[in-house]
PDB file of C-alpha atoms in Angstrom:
ATOM      1  CA  MET A   1       1.102 -25.557  -7.174  1.00  0.00           C
ATOM      2  CA  THR A   2       2.556 -27.412 -10.305  1.00  0.00           C
ATOM      3  CA  GLN A   3       2.372 -27.331 -13.900  1.00  0.00           C
ATOM      4  CA  ASN A   4       3.027 -30.458 -16.110  1.00  0.00           C
ATOM      5  CA  GLY A   5       4.732 -31.941 -12.930  1.00  0.00           C
ATOM      6  CA  VAL A   6       7.009 -29.001 -12.513  1.00  0.00           C
ATOM      7  CA  ALA A   7       6.522 -26.708  -9.457  1.00  0.00           C
ATOM      8  CA  ALA A   8       5.131 -23.290 -10.752  1.00  0.00           C
ATOM      9  CA  ARG A   9       6.477 -20.099  -9.590  1.00  0.00           C
ATOM     10  CA  PRO A  10       4.344 -17.989  -7.423  1.00  0.00           C
ATOM     11  CA  LEU A  11       2.697 -15.176  -8.865  1.00  0.00           C
ATOM     12  CA  ALA A  12       2.514 -11.443  -7.765  1.00  0.00           C
ATOM     13  CA  LEU A  13       0.900  -8.341  -8.839  1.00  0.00           C
ATOM     14  CA  VAL A  14       2.467  -4.910  -8.068  1.00  0.00           C
ATOM     15  CA  THR A  15       0.886  -1.629  -8.965  1.00  0.00           C
ATOM     16  CA  GLY A  16       2.905   1.546  -9.412  1.00  0.00           C
ATOM     17  CA  ALA A  17       5.787  -0.579 -10.685  1.00  0.00           C
ATOM     18  CA  SER A  18       7.120   1.784 -13.112  1.00  0.00           C
ATOM     19  CA  ALA A  19       9.292   3.465 -10.410  1.00  0.00           C
ATOM     20  CA  GLY A  20      10.397   3.684  -6.893  1.00  0.00           C
ATOM     21  CA  ILE A  21       8.984   1.237  -4.369  1.00  0.00           C
ATOM     22  CA  GLY A  22       7.086  -0.699  -6.841  1.00  0.00           C
ATOM     23  CA  TRP A  23      10.079  -1.026  -9.128  1.00  0.00           C
ATOM     24  CA  ALA A  24      12.259  -2.472  -6.213  1.00  0.00           C
ATOM     25  CA  PHE A  25       9.435  -4.911  -5.252  1.00  0.00           C
ATOM     26  CA  ALA A  26       9.428  -6.141  -8.666  1.00  0.00           C
ATOM     27  CA  HIS A  27      13.029  -6.791  -8.741  1.00  0.00           C
ATOM     28  CA  ARG A  28      13.118  -8.308  -5.262  1.00  0.00           C
ATOM     29  CA  LEU A  29      10.142 -10.641  -5.891  1.00  0.00           C
ATOM     30  CA  ALA A  30      11.648 -11.907  -9.322  1.00  0.00           C
ATOM     31  CA  ALA A  31      14.814 -12.717  -7.464  1.00  0.00           C
ATOM     32  CA  GLN A  32      12.785 -14.659  -4.802  1.00  0.00           C
ATOM     33  CA  GLY A  33      11.026 -16.717  -7.590  1.00  0.00           C
ATOM     34  CA  TYR A  34       7.901 -15.007  -8.423  1.00  0.00           C
ATOM     35  CA  ASP A  35       6.435 -14.326 -11.701  1.00  0.00           C
ATOM     36  CA  LEU A  36       4.951 -10.924 -11.922  1.00  0.00           C
ATOM     37  CA  SER A  37       1.978  -8.844 -13.373  1.00  0.00           C
ATOM     38  CA  VAL A  38       3.383  -5.142 -13.357  1.00  0.00           C
ATOM     39  CA  VAL A  39       0.783  -2.231 -13.419  1.00  0.00           C
ATOM     40  CA  GLY A  40       1.623   1.260 -14.306  1.00  0.00           C
ATOM     41  CA  ARG A  41       0.659   4.095 -16.616  1.00  0.00           C
ATOM     42  CA  ARG A  42       3.828   4.286 -18.561  1.00  0.00           C
ATOM     43  CA  ALA A  43       3.997   1.420 -20.952  1.00  0.00           C
ATOM     44  CA  GLU A  44       7.894   2.074 -21.991  1.00  0.00           C
ATOM     45  CA  ARG A  45       8.669   1.830 -18.061  1.00  0.00           C
ATOM     46  CA  LEU A  46       6.946  -1.256 -17.642  1.00  0.00           C
ATOM     47  CA  ALA A  47       8.700  -2.690 -20.703  1.00  0.00           C
ATOM     48  CA  GLU A  48      11.926  -1.441 -19.520  1.00  0.00           C
ATOM     49  CA  LEU A  49      11.380  -3.143 -15.942  1.00  0.00           C
ATOM     50  CA  ALA A  50      10.385  -6.540 -17.797  1.00  0.00           C
ATOM     51  CA  ALA A  51      13.526  -6.524 -19.773  1.00  0.00           C
ATOM     52  CA  GLU A  52      15.722  -6.134 -16.483  1.00  0.00           C
ATOM     53  CA  LEU A  53      13.939  -9.455 -15.133  1.00  0.00           C
ATOM     54  CA  PRO A  54      14.748 -12.226 -17.881  1.00  0.00           C
ATOM     55  CA  GLY A  55      14.430 -14.871 -15.161  1.00  0.00           C
ATOM     56  CA  ALA A  56      10.783 -14.391 -14.566  1.00  0.00           C
ATOM     57  CA  GLN A  57       7.701 -14.108 -16.667  1.00  0.00           C
ATOM     58  CA  VAL A  58       6.619 -10.566 -16.627  1.00  0.00           C
ATOM     59  CA  ARG A  59       3.354  -9.325 -17.807  1.00  0.00           C
ATOM     60  CA  PRO A  60       3.251  -5.407 -18.293  1.00  0.00           C
ATOM     61  CA  VAL A  61      -0.378  -4.102 -17.337  1.00  0.00           C
ATOM     62  CA  VAL A  62      -0.900  -0.431 -18.567  1.00  0.00           C
ATOM     63  CA  ALA A  63      -3.650   0.848 -16.461  1.00  0.00           C
ATOM     64  CA  ASP A  64      -4.552   4.163 -14.859  1.00  0.00           C
ATOM     65  CA  LEU A  65      -5.862   3.451 -11.074  1.00  0.00           C
ATOM     66  CA  GLY A  66      -6.901   7.138 -11.099  1.00  0.00           C
ATOM     67  CA  THR A  67      -9.910   6.040 -13.158  1.00  0.00           C
ATOM     68  CA  ASP A  68     -12.763   3.731 -12.595  1.00  0.00           C
ATOM     69  CA  ALA A  69     -11.805   1.851 -15.907  1.00  0.00           C
ATOM     70  CA  GLY A  70      -8.299   1.342 -14.824  1.00  0.00           C
ATOM     71  CA  ILE A  71      -9.364  -0.143 -11.388  1.00  0.00           C
ATOM     72  CA  ALA A  72     -11.874  -2.259 -12.714  1.00  0.00           C
ATOM     73  CA  ALA A  73      -9.390  -3.837 -15.694  1.00  0.00           C
ATOM     74  CA  VAL A  74      -6.707  -4.552 -12.655  1.00  0.00           C
ATOM     75  CA  ALA A  75      -9.597  -5.765 -10.442  1.00  0.00           C
ATOM     76  CA  ASP A  76     -10.456  -8.315 -13.144  1.00  0.00           C
ATOM     77  CA  LEU A  77      -6.846  -9.642 -13.060  1.00  0.00           C
ATOM     78  CA  CYS A  78      -6.927  -9.911  -9.287  1.00  0.00           C
ATOM     79  CA  ALA A  79      -9.947 -12.014  -9.411  1.00  0.00           C
ATOM     80  CA  SER A  80      -8.974 -14.143 -12.417  1.00  0.00           C
ATOM     81  CA  GLU A  81      -5.226 -14.842 -11.773  1.00  0.00           C
ATOM     82  CA  PRO A  82      -4.075 -17.070  -8.785  1.00  0.00           C
ATOM     83  CA  LEU A  83      -2.202 -14.411  -7.137  1.00  0.00           C
ATOM     84  CA  ALA A  84       0.162 -15.476  -4.028  1.00  0.00           C
ATOM     85  CA  LEU A  85       0.735 -11.723  -3.511  1.00  0.00           C
ATOM     86  CA  LEU A  86      -0.861  -8.439  -4.280  1.00  0.00           C
ATOM     87  CA  VAL A  87       1.156  -5.227  -3.573  1.00  0.00           C
ATOM     88  CA  ASN A  88      -1.039  -2.160  -3.741  1.00  0.00           C
ATOM     89  CA  ASN A  89       1.581   0.411  -4.134  1.00  0.00           C
ATOM     90  CA  ALA A  90       0.472   2.863  -6.853  1.00  0.00           C
ATOM     91  CA  GLY A  91       0.293   6.664  -5.446  1.00  0.00           C
ATOM     92  CA  VAL A  92       0.087  10.261  -6.365  1.00  0.00           C
ATOM     93  CA  ALA A  93       0.998  12.955  -4.004  1.00  0.00           C
ATOM     94  CA  HIS A  94      -0.948  16.066  -4.581  1.00  0.00           C
ATOM     95  CA  TYR A  95      -0.003  17.712  -1.521  1.00  0.00           C
ATOM     96  CA  MET A  96      -2.240  21.055  -1.336  1.00  0.00           C
ATOM     97  CA  PRO A  97      -4.547  22.544   1.031  1.00  0.00           C
ATOM     98  CA  LEU A  98      -7.982  21.074   0.835  1.00  0.00           C
ATOM     99  CA  THR A  99      -9.669  24.242  -0.461  1.00  0.00           C
ATOM    100  CA  GLN A 100      -6.819  24.582  -3.048  1.00  0.00           C
ATOM    101  CA  LEU A 101      -6.746  20.888  -4.305  1.00  0.00           C
ATOM    102  CA  PRO A 102      -8.716  20.781  -7.777  1.00  0.00           C
ATOM    103  CA  ALA A 103     -11.511  18.445  -7.820  1.00  0.00           C
ATOM    104  CA  ASP A 104      -9.962  16.198 -10.390  1.00  0.00           C
ATOM    105  CA  LYS A 105      -6.844  15.912  -8.508  1.00  0.00           C
ATOM    106  CA  ALA A 106      -8.650  15.075  -5.344  1.00  0.00           C
ATOM    107  CA  ALA A 107     -10.781  12.508  -7.188  1.00  0.00           C
ATOM    108  CA  GLU A 108      -7.483  10.966  -8.695  1.00  0.00           C
ATOM    109  CA  LEU A 109      -5.839  10.752  -5.350  1.00  0.00           C
ATOM    110  CA  LEU A 110      -8.998   9.038  -3.672  1.00  0.00           C
ATOM    111  CA  HIS A 111      -9.111   6.698  -6.586  1.00  0.00           C
ATOM    112  CA  VAL A 112      -5.444   5.720  -6.316  1.00  0.00           C
ATOM    113  CA  LYS A 113      -4.895   5.580  -2.769  1.00  0.00           C
ATOM    114  CA  VAL A 114      -8.610   4.465  -1.458  1.00  0.00           C
ATOM    115  CA  ILE A 115     -10.726   2.959  -4.124  1.00  0.00           C
ATOM    116  CA  ALA A 116      -8.000   1.080  -6.254  1.00  0.00           C
ATOM    117  CA  PRO A 117      -6.610  -0.757  -2.982  1.00  0.00           C
ATOM    118  CA  THR A 118      -9.849  -1.554  -1.533  1.00  0.00           C
ATOM    119  CA  MET A 119     -11.242  -2.899  -4.735  1.00  0.00           C
ATOM    120  CA  LEU A 120      -8.306  -4.811  -5.836  1.00  0.00           C
ATOM    121  CA  SER A 121      -8.258  -6.433  -2.406  1.00  0.00           C
ATOM    122  CA  ARG A 122     -11.814  -7.357  -2.675  1.00  0.00           C
ATOM    123  CA  ALA A 123     -11.181  -8.801  -5.966  1.00  0.00           C
ATOM    124  CA  VAL A 124      -8.128 -10.952  -4.736  1.00  0.00           C
ATOM    125  CA  VAL A 125      -9.421 -12.198  -1.447  1.00  0.00           C
ATOM    126  CA  PRO A 126     -11.802 -14.863  -2.581  1.00  0.00           C
ATOM    127  CA  GLY A 127      -9.177 -16.692  -4.467  1.00  0.00           C
ATOM    128  CA  MET A 128      -6.779 -16.476  -1.705  1.00  0.00           C
ATOM    129  CA  VAL A 129      -9.416 -17.817   0.827  1.00  0.00           C
ATOM    130  CA  SER A 130     -10.232 -20.641  -1.360  1.00  0.00           C
ATOM    131  CA  ARG A 131      -6.403 -21.571  -1.739  1.00  0.00           C
ATOM    132  CA  GLY A 132      -6.074 -21.162   2.068  1.00  0.00           C
ATOM    133  CA  THR A 133      -2.978 -18.811   1.591  1.00  0.00           C
ATOM    134  CA  GLY A 134      -2.060 -15.443   0.143  1.00  0.00           C
ATOM    135  CA  THR A 135      -0.548 -12.003   1.129  1.00  0.00           C
ATOM    136  CA  ILE A 136      -1.590  -8.489   0.552  1.00  0.00           C
ATOM    137  CA  ILE A 137       0.583  -5.457   1.114  1.00  0.00           C
ATOM    138  CA  ASN A 138      -0.887  -1.889   1.135  1.00  0.00           C
ATOM    139  CA  VAL A 139       1.764   0.785   0.868  1.00  0.00           C
ATOM    140  CA  ALA A 140       0.918   3.851   3.016  1.00  0.00           C
ATOM    141  CA  GLY A 141       3.184   5.974   4.871  1.00  0.00           C
ATOM    142  CA  MET A 142       3.815   7.414   8.444  1.00  0.00           C
ATOM    143  CA  LEU A 143       1.818  10.540   7.557  1.00  0.00           C
ATOM    144  CA  GLY A 144      -1.059   8.071   8.097  1.00  0.00           C
ATOM    145  CA  PHE A 145      -0.097   8.595  11.757  1.00  0.00           C
ATOM    146  CA  GLY A 146       0.628  12.002  11.589  1.00  0.00           C
ATOM    147  CA  ALA A 147      -2.656  14.005  10.650  1.00  0.00           C
ATOM    148  CA  ALA A 148      -2.026  16.508  13.523  1.00  0.00           C
ATOM    149  CA  ALA A 149       1.615  17.076  12.415  1.00  0.00           C
ATOM    150  CA  PRO A 150       2.851  20.166  10.672  1.00  0.00           C
ATOM    151  CA  PRO A 151       3.003  21.557   8.252  1.00  0.00           C
ATOM    152  CA  GLN A 152      -0.189  21.978   6.957  1.00  0.00           C
ATOM    153  CA  GLY A 153      -1.486  21.525   3.406  1.00  0.00           C
ATOM    154  CA  ARG A 154      -1.873  17.904   2.754  1.00  0.00           C
ATOM    155  CA  VAL A 155      -5.319  16.920   4.195  1.00  0.00           C
ATOM    156  CA  THR A 156      -6.494  14.769   1.554  1.00  0.00           C
ATOM    157  CA  TYR A 157      -3.330  12.925   1.055  1.00  0.00           C
ATOM    158  CA  VAL A 158      -2.920  12.116   4.778  1.00  0.00           C
ATOM    159  CA  ALA A 159      -6.360  10.759   5.057  1.00  0.00           C
ATOM    160  CA  THR A 160      -5.946   8.381   2.191  1.00  0.00           C
ATOM    161  CA  LEU A 161      -2.881   6.983   4.035  1.00  0.00           C
ATOM    162  CA  ALA A 162      -4.928   6.662   7.285  1.00  0.00           C
ATOM    163  CA  HIS A 163      -7.636   4.806   5.372  1.00  0.00           C
ATOM    164  CA  LEU A 164      -4.964   2.218   4.236  1.00  0.00           C
ATOM    165  CA  ILE A 165      -3.836   1.585   7.667  1.00  0.00           C
ATOM    166  CA  ALA A 166      -7.295   1.143   8.836  1.00  0.00           C
ATOM    167  CA  LEU A 167      -8.131  -1.194   6.022  1.00  0.00           C
ATOM    168  CA  SER A 168      -5.228  -3.427   6.516  1.00  0.00           C
ATOM    169  CA  GLN A 169      -5.568  -3.726  10.252  1.00  0.00           C
ATOM    170  CA  ALA A 170      -9.492  -4.525   9.677  1.00  0.00           C
ATOM    171  CA  MET A 171      -8.583  -7.096   6.833  1.00  0.00           C
ATOM    172  CA  HIS A 172      -6.007  -8.688   9.262  1.00  0.00           C
ATOM    173  CA  GLN A 173      -8.617  -9.312  11.709  1.00  0.00           C
ATOM    174  CA  GLU A 174     -11.064 -10.700   9.238  1.00  0.00           C
ATOM    175  CA  LEU A 175      -8.804 -12.634   6.951  1.00  0.00           C
ATOM    176  CA  SER A 176      -5.806 -13.895   9.072  1.00  0.00           C
ATOM    177  CA  PRO A 177      -7.845 -16.902  10.395  1.00  0.00           C
ATOM    178  CA  GLN A 178      -8.478 -17.984   6.777  1.00  0.00           C
ATOM    179  CA  GLY A 179      -4.771 -18.247   6.164  1.00  0.00           C
ATOM    180  CA  LEU A 180      -4.257 -14.765   4.673  1.00  0.00           C
ATOM    181  CA  GLN A 181      -1.419 -12.076   5.717  1.00  0.00           C
ATOM    182  CA  VAL A 182      -1.992  -8.629   5.239  1.00  0.00           C
ATOM    183  CA  GLN A 183       0.472  -5.749   5.954  1.00  0.00           C
ATOM    184  CA  VAL A 184       0.265  -2.020   5.751  1.00  0.00           C
ATOM    185  CA  LEU A 185       4.020  -0.670   4.969  1.00  0.00           C
ATOM    186  CA  CYS A 186       4.493   2.764   6.222  1.00  0.00           C
ATOM    187  CA  PRO A 187       7.675   4.293   5.158  1.00  0.00           C
ATOM    188  CA  GLY A 188       8.785   8.020   5.836  1.00  0.00           C
ATOM    189  CA  VAL A 189      10.392   9.966   3.039  1.00  0.00           C
ATOM    190  CA  VAL A 190      11.867   7.604   0.414  1.00  0.00           C
ATOM    191  CA  ALA A 191      14.418   8.589  -2.265  1.00  0.00           C
ATOM    192  CA  THR A 192      12.284   7.923  -5.245  1.00  0.00           C
ATOM    193  CA  GLU A 193      10.879  10.314  -8.181  1.00  0.00           C
ATOM    194  CA  PHE A 194       7.498  10.212  -6.393  1.00  0.00           C
ATOM    195  CA  HIS A 195       8.040  13.811  -4.943  1.00  0.00           C
ATOM    196  CA  THR A 196       9.929  15.356  -7.779  1.00  0.00           C
ATOM    197  CA  ARG A 197       7.037  14.305 -10.440  1.00  0.00           C
ATOM    198  CA  GLN A 198       4.776  16.708  -8.120  1.00  0.00           C
ATOM    199  CA  GLY A 199       7.441  19.221  -8.235  1.00  0.00           C
ATOM    200  CA  PHE A 200       9.061  18.872  -4.806  1.00  0.00           C
ATOM    201  CA  ASP A 201      12.970  19.283  -4.137  1.00  0.00           C
ATOM    202  CA  LEU A 202      13.658  16.925  -1.152  1.00  0.00           C
ATOM    203  CA  SER A 203      17.335  16.435  -2.314  1.00  0.00           C
ATOM    204  CA  ALA A 204      18.281  18.187   1.145  1.00  0.00           C
ATOM    205  CA  ILE A 205      16.365  15.821   3.223  1.00  0.00           C
ATOM    206  CA  PRO A 206      17.692  12.612   4.492  1.00  0.00           C
ATOM    207  CA  ARG A 207      15.772   9.870   2.839  1.00  0.00           C
ATOM    208  CA  MET A 208      15.503   5.989   2.902  1.00  0.00           C
ATOM    209  CA  SER A 209      16.167   4.017  -0.006  1.00  0.00           C
ATOM    210  CA  ALA A 210      13.389   2.063  -1.994  1.00  0.00           C
ATOM    211  CA  ASP A 211      15.408  -1.020  -1.552  1.00  0.00           C
ATOM    212  CA  ASP A 212      15.577  -0.509   2.118  1.00  0.00           C
ATOM    213  CA  VAL A 213      11.619  -0.152   2.401  1.00  0.00           C
ATOM    214  CA  VAL A 214      11.119  -3.473   0.471  1.00  0.00           C
ATOM    215  CA  THR A 215      13.580  -5.219   2.694  1.00  0.00           C
ATOM    216  CA  ALA A 216      11.813  -3.986   5.855  1.00  0.00           C
ATOM    217  CA  SER A 217       8.427  -5.082   4.431  1.00  0.00           C
ATOM    218  CA  LEU A 218       9.605  -8.666   3.472  1.00  0.00           C
ATOM    219  CA  LYS A 219      11.389  -9.048   6.854  1.00  0.00           C
ATOM    220  CA  GLY A 220       8.185  -7.636   8.382  1.00  0.00           C
ATOM    221  CA  LEU A 221       6.067 -10.369   6.860  1.00  0.00           C
ATOM    222  CA  ALA A 222       8.384 -12.851   8.292  1.00  0.00           C
ATOM    223  CA  LEU A 223       7.965 -11.236  11.555  1.00  0.00           C
ATOM    224  CA  GLY A 224       4.184 -11.194  11.445  1.00  0.00           C
ATOM    225  CA  GLU A 225       4.056  -7.543  11.560  1.00  0.00           C
ATOM    226  CA  VAL A 226       0.628  -6.055  10.428  1.00  0.00           C
ATOM    227  CA  ILE A 227       2.119  -2.507  10.512  1.00  0.00           C
ATOM    228  CA  CYS A 228       5.654  -2.353   8.941  1.00  0.00           C
ATOM    229  CA  ALA A 229       7.288   1.011   9.743  1.00  0.00           C
ATOM    230  CA  PRO A 230      10.948   0.786   8.281  1.00  0.00           C
ATOM    231  CA  GLY A 231      12.072   3.861   9.839  1.00  0.00           C
ATOM    232  CA  VAL A 232      10.741   3.364  13.301  1.00  0.00           C
ATOM    233  CA  GLU A 233      13.298   1.768  15.687  1.00  0.00           C
ATOM    234  CA  ASP A 234      11.124   1.251  18.756  1.00  0.00           C
ATOM    235  CA  ALA A 235       8.438  -1.181  17.515  1.00  0.00           C
ATOM    236  CA  GLU A 236       6.718  -0.849  20.989  1.00  0.00           C
ATOM    237  CA  LEU A 237       5.548   2.723  19.912  1.00  0.00           C
ATOM    238  CA  LEU A 238       3.389   1.227  17.026  1.00  0.00           C
ATOM    239  CA  LYS A 239       1.869  -1.401  19.726  1.00  0.00           C
ATOM    240  CA  THR A 240       1.210   1.713  21.855  1.00  0.00           C
ATOM    241  CA  VAL A 241      -0.706   3.375  19.281  1.00  0.00           C
ATOM    242  CA  GLU A 242      -2.813   0.317  18.412  1.00  0.00           C
ATOM    243  CA  GLN A 243      -3.501  -0.167  22.187  1.00  0.00           C
ATOM    244  CA  ALA A 244      -4.575   3.264  22.776  1.00  0.00           C
ATOM    245  CA  GLU A 245      -6.907   3.040  19.777  1.00  0.00           C
ATOM    246  CA  LEU A 246      -8.406  -0.001  21.222  1.00  0.00           C
ATOM    247  CA  ALA A 247      -8.549   1.624  24.631  1.00  0.00           C
ATOM    248  CA  ALA A 248     -10.631   4.729  23.382  1.00  0.00           C
ATOM    249  CA  PHE A 249     -13.016   2.058  21.436  1.00  0.00           C
ATOM    250  CA  HIS A 250     -13.602  -0.100  24.324  1.00  0.00           C
ATOM    251  CA  GLY A 251     -13.881   3.015  26.656  1.00  0.00           C
ATOM    252  CA  GLN A 252     -17.365   4.027  25.146  1.00  0.00           C
ATOM    253  CA  SER A 253     -20.615   3.718  26.797  1.00  0.00           C
ATOM    254  CA  PRO A 254     -24.161   4.393  26.034  1.00  0.00           C
ATOM    255  CA  GLU A 255     -24.034   6.991  28.709  1.00  0.00           C
ATOM    256  CA  LEU A 256     -23.369  10.562  27.891  1.00  0.00           C
ATOM    257  CA  ALA A 257     -19.812  11.479  29.020  1.00  0.00           C
ATOM    258  CA  GLN A 258     -19.654  13.569  32.039  1.00  0.00           C
ATOM    259  CA  ARG A 259     -17.639  16.448  30.191  1.00  0.00           C
ATOM    260  CA  TYR A 260     -20.667  16.985  28.161  1.00  0.00           C
ATOM    261  CA  ARG A 261     -23.454  17.338  30.780  1.00  0.00           C
ATOM    262  CA  ASN A 262     -24.362  20.664  32.372  1.00  0.00           C
TER     263      ASN A 262
END
């Protein structure tokens, strides 16, 4: 794409850009030649981020993706801007047992990690398809594979990550023939303010840096990975999980399984 005969910089939109993984994505993408729309709830942090990236055109977008209005506003941008890359990174933890998680916090979590990524992806895809290119990164986490892992007390949060994994896999199947690339990024515990803002002190636990997570994601795109797990050394484990899921899916029949018969 050119503007007045000059090659235009590709445009990326990053949610949850005011800290952590989103902040690291913004810095890395700007260094790689992207202009940015950076989305977050804290205007002052977005302004600080923009000031740190003088080589890029940075549009701060203050929006709360925990609300319908915030999602709609950002979805409008996704639909109207020629985005080359969408990074659905925004998140809230709300680690609580299902019966103790207040309804408003549950709704916020579902908006941020389920409704927002789904609706922003829905909004951006038509333009990407028409251009024959585009990339979507959905930031989930390894807990999306760990629903049965202890400890207890994070039911809704774990379920939202599993949604992002399934969403991304299905989007890959649907959209890769049309030139789009989809990745779900699944780090473990990352050294950001994500947990401290929820009142958790994880300083004693080994954690990966946000920069390393972004490095893995971008390298994973180059490798063609749909599931990028920065801390999993044996990538065959991820293939094994996917193959087991497909085996179970294809192992069904219209006949009642023998174990359910008298």
